[in-house]
Tab-separated table of C-alpha atoms in Angstrom:
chain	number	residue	atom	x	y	z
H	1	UNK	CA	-29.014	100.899	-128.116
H	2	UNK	CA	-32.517	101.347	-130.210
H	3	UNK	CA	-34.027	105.042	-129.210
H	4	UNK	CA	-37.497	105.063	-127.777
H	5	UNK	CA	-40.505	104.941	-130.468
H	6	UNK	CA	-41.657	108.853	-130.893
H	7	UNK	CA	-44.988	107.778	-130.535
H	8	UNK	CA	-47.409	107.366	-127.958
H	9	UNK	CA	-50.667	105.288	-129.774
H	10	UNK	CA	-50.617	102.985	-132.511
H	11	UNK	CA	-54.382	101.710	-134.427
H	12	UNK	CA	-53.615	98.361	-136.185
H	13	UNK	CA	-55.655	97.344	-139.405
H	14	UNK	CA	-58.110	95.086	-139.015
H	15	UNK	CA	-55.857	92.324	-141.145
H	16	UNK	CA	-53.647	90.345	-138.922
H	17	UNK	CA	-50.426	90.005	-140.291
H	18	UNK	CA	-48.293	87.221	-139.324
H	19	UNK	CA	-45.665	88.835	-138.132
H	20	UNK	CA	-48.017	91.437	-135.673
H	21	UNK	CA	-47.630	89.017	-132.609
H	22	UNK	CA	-43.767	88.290	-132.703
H	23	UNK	CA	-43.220	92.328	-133.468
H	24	UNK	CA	-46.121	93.628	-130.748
H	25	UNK	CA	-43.865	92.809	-127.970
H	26	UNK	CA	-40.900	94.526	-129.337
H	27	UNK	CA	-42.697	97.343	-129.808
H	28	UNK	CA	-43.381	97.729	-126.384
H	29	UNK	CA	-40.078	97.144	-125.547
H	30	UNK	CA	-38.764	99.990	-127.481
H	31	UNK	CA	-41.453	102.487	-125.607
H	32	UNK	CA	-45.291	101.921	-127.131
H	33	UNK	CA	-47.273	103.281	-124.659
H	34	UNK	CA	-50.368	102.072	-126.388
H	35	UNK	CA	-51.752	99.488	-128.728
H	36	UNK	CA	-55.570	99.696	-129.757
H	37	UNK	CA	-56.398	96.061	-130.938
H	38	UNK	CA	-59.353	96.309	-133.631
H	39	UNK	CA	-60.314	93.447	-135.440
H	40	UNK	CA	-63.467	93.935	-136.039
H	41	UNK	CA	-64.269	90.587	-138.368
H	42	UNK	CA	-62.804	88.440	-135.622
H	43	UNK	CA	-65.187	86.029	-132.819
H	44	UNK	CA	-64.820	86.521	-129.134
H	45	UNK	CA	-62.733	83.726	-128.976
H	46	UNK	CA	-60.556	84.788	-131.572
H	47	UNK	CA	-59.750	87.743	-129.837
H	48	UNK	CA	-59.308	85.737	-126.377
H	49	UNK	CA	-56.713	83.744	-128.040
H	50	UNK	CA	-55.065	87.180	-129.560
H	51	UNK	CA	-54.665	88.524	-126.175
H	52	UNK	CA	-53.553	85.751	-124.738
H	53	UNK	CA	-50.652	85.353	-127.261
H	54	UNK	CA	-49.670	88.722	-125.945
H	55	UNK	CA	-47.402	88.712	-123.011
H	56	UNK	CA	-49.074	89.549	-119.861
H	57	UNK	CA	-46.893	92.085	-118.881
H	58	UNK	CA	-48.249	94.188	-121.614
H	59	UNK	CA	-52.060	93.523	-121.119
H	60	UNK	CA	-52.149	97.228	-119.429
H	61	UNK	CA	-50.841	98.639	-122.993
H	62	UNK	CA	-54.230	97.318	-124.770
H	63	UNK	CA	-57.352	99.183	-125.635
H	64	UNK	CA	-60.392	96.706	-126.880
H	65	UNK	CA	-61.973	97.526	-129.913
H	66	UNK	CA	-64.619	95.142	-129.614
H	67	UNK	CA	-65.579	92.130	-127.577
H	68	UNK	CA	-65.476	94.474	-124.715
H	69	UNK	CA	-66.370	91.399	-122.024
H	70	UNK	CA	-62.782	90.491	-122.237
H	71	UNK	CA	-62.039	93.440	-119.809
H	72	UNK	CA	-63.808	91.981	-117.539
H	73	UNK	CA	-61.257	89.016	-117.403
H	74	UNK	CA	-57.947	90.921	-118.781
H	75	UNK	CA	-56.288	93.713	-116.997
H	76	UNK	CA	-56.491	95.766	-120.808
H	77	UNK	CA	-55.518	99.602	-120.218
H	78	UNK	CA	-59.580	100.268	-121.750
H	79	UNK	CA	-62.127	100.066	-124.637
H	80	UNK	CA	-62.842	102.013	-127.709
H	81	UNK	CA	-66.412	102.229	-128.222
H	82	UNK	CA	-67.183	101.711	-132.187
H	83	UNK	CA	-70.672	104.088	-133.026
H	84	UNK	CA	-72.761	100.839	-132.931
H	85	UNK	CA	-71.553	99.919	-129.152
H	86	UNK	CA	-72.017	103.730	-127.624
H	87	UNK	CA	-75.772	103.352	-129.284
H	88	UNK	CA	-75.791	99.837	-127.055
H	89	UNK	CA	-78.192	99.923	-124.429
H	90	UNK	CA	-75.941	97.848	-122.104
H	91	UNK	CA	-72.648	99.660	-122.555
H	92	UNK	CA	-72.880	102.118	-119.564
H	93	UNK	CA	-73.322	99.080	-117.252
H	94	UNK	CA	-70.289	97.466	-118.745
H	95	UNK	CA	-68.466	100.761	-118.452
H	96	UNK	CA	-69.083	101.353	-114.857
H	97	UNK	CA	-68.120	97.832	-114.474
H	98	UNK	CA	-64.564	98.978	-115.764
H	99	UNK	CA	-63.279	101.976	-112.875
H	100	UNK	CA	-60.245	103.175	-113.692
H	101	UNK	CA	-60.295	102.082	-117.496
H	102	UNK	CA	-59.991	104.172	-120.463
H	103	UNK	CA	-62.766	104.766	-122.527
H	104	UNK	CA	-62.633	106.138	-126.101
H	105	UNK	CA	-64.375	106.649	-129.491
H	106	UNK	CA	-63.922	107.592	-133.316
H	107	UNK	CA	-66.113	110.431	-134.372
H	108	UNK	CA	-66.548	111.474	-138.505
H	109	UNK	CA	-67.319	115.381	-137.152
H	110	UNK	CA	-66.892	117.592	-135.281
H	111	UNK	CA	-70.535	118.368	-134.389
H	112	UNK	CA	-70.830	114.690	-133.482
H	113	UNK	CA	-68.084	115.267	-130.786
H	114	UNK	CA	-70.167	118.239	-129.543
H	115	UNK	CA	-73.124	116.557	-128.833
H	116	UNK	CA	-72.477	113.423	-127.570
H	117	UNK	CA	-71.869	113.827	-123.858
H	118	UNK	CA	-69.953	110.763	-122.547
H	119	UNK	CA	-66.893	111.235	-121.184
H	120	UNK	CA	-64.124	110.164	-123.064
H	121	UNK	CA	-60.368	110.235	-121.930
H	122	UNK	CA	-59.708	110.332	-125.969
H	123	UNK	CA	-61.441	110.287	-129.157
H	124	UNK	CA	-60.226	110.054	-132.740
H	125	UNK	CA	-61.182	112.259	-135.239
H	126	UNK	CA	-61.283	110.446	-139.029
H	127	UNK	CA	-60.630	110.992	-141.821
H	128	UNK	CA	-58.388	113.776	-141.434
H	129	UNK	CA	-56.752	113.348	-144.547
H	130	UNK	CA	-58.000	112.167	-147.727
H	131	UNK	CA	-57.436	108.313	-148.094
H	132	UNK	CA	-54.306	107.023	-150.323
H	133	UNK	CA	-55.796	103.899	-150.421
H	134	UNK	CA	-59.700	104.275	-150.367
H	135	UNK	CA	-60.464	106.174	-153.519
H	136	UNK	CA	-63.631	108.424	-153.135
H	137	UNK	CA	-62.774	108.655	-148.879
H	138	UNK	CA	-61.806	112.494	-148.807
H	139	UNK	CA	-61.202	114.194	-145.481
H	140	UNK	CA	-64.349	115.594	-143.495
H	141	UNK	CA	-62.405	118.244	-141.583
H	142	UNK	CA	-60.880	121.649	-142.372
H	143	UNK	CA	-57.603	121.651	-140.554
H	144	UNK	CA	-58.211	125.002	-139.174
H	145	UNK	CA	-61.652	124.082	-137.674
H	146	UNK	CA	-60.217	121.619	-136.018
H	147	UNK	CA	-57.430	124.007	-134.553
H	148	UNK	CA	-60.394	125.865	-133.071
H	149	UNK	CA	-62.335	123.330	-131.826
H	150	UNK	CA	-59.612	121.204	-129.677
H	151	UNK	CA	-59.096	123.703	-127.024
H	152	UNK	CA	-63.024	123.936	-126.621
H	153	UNK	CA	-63.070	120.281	-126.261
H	154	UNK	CA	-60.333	120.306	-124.052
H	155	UNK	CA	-62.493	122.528	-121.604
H	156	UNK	CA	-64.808	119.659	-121.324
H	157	UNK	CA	-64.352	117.072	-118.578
H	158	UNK	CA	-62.937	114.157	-119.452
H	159	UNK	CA	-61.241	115.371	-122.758
C-alpha cells in the first residue's frame, strides 16, 4: 500500500505536461487535498475542456486560477484571484455569486497583505526563496519577518 502524499496544496506550472491529466487523478487518490489549476496562457474553452478531462469526483479538489465563470458551472473547491482580477470591477459580484467557495490570492509583500482587506481563506506569499531557475528573481521576504507577521494575519478574519 502507497502512504498518503504529506502534502496538502499543490500549484502546477503554467506548461501542461502530457502526462498532468493521467497522473492528476492518482494524485488524488493517494491523498491531494488540493490542486490549484493555473494556466494562465490558456482560452476559456481550453480550460473547460481541462476540467472536464478531470474526473468529476475530484472537481471539489480544484481552485481556478483564471476563467473564474467556470465556477459558476463546475462544483471547483474556489478561485485564486491573480492581482489583475482583485483590481476587476466585477469580481465581488462573481464572488458573492460563489457562497461557500474558497477564495485566495498571491501577494509579493507583506505590506500588500496588510492593506488589502478582502477576505481570503489563504494567500501565497512569493518569492520566498530566491529562484533556481529565474536568474535575477531573489526572494522579497526576510524569513523572520514573515515569522512575525503570520500570527498577526492570522488574527484577521478570514485568514
Amino acid at each position: 500500500m502507497i502512504a498518503p502524499l504529506p502534502f496538502q496544496l499543490v500549484v502546477i506550472s503554467a506548461e501542461c505536461h502530457s502526462l498532468e491529466l493521467r497522473v492528476l487523478p492518482q494524485l488524488f487518490e493517494l491523498g491531494l487535498a488540493v490542486f490549484h489549476v493555473r494556466k494562465p496562457a490558456w482560452s476559456r474553452a481550453e480550460t473547460e475542456a481541462y476540467l472536464q478531462a478531470i474526473p468529476s469526483q475530484y472537481h471539489g479538489r480544484l481552485v481556478l486560477h483564471a476563467h473564474y465563470e467556470l465556477a459558476l458551472r463546475y462544483p471547483v473547491k474556489g478561485v485564486h484571484l491573480t492581482e489583475k482580477a482583485r483590481q476587476h470591477s466585477t469580481i465581488g459580484q462573481l464572488l458573492r455569486q460563489l457562497p461557500g467557495r474558497s477564495v485566495s490570492a498571491s501577494f509579493h509583500s507583506l505590506a500588500a497583505v496588510a492593506r488589502h482587506r478582502r477576505r481570503y481563506d489563504y494567500v501565497f506569499l512569493s518569492p520566498i526563496f530566491d529562484s533556481l531557475s529565474k536568474v535575477g528573481y531573489g526572494s522579497g521576504f526576510d524569513l523572520a519577518e514573515v515569522a512575525a507577521f503570520l500570527p498577526r494575519l492570522a488574527a484577521r478574519p478570514g485568514y
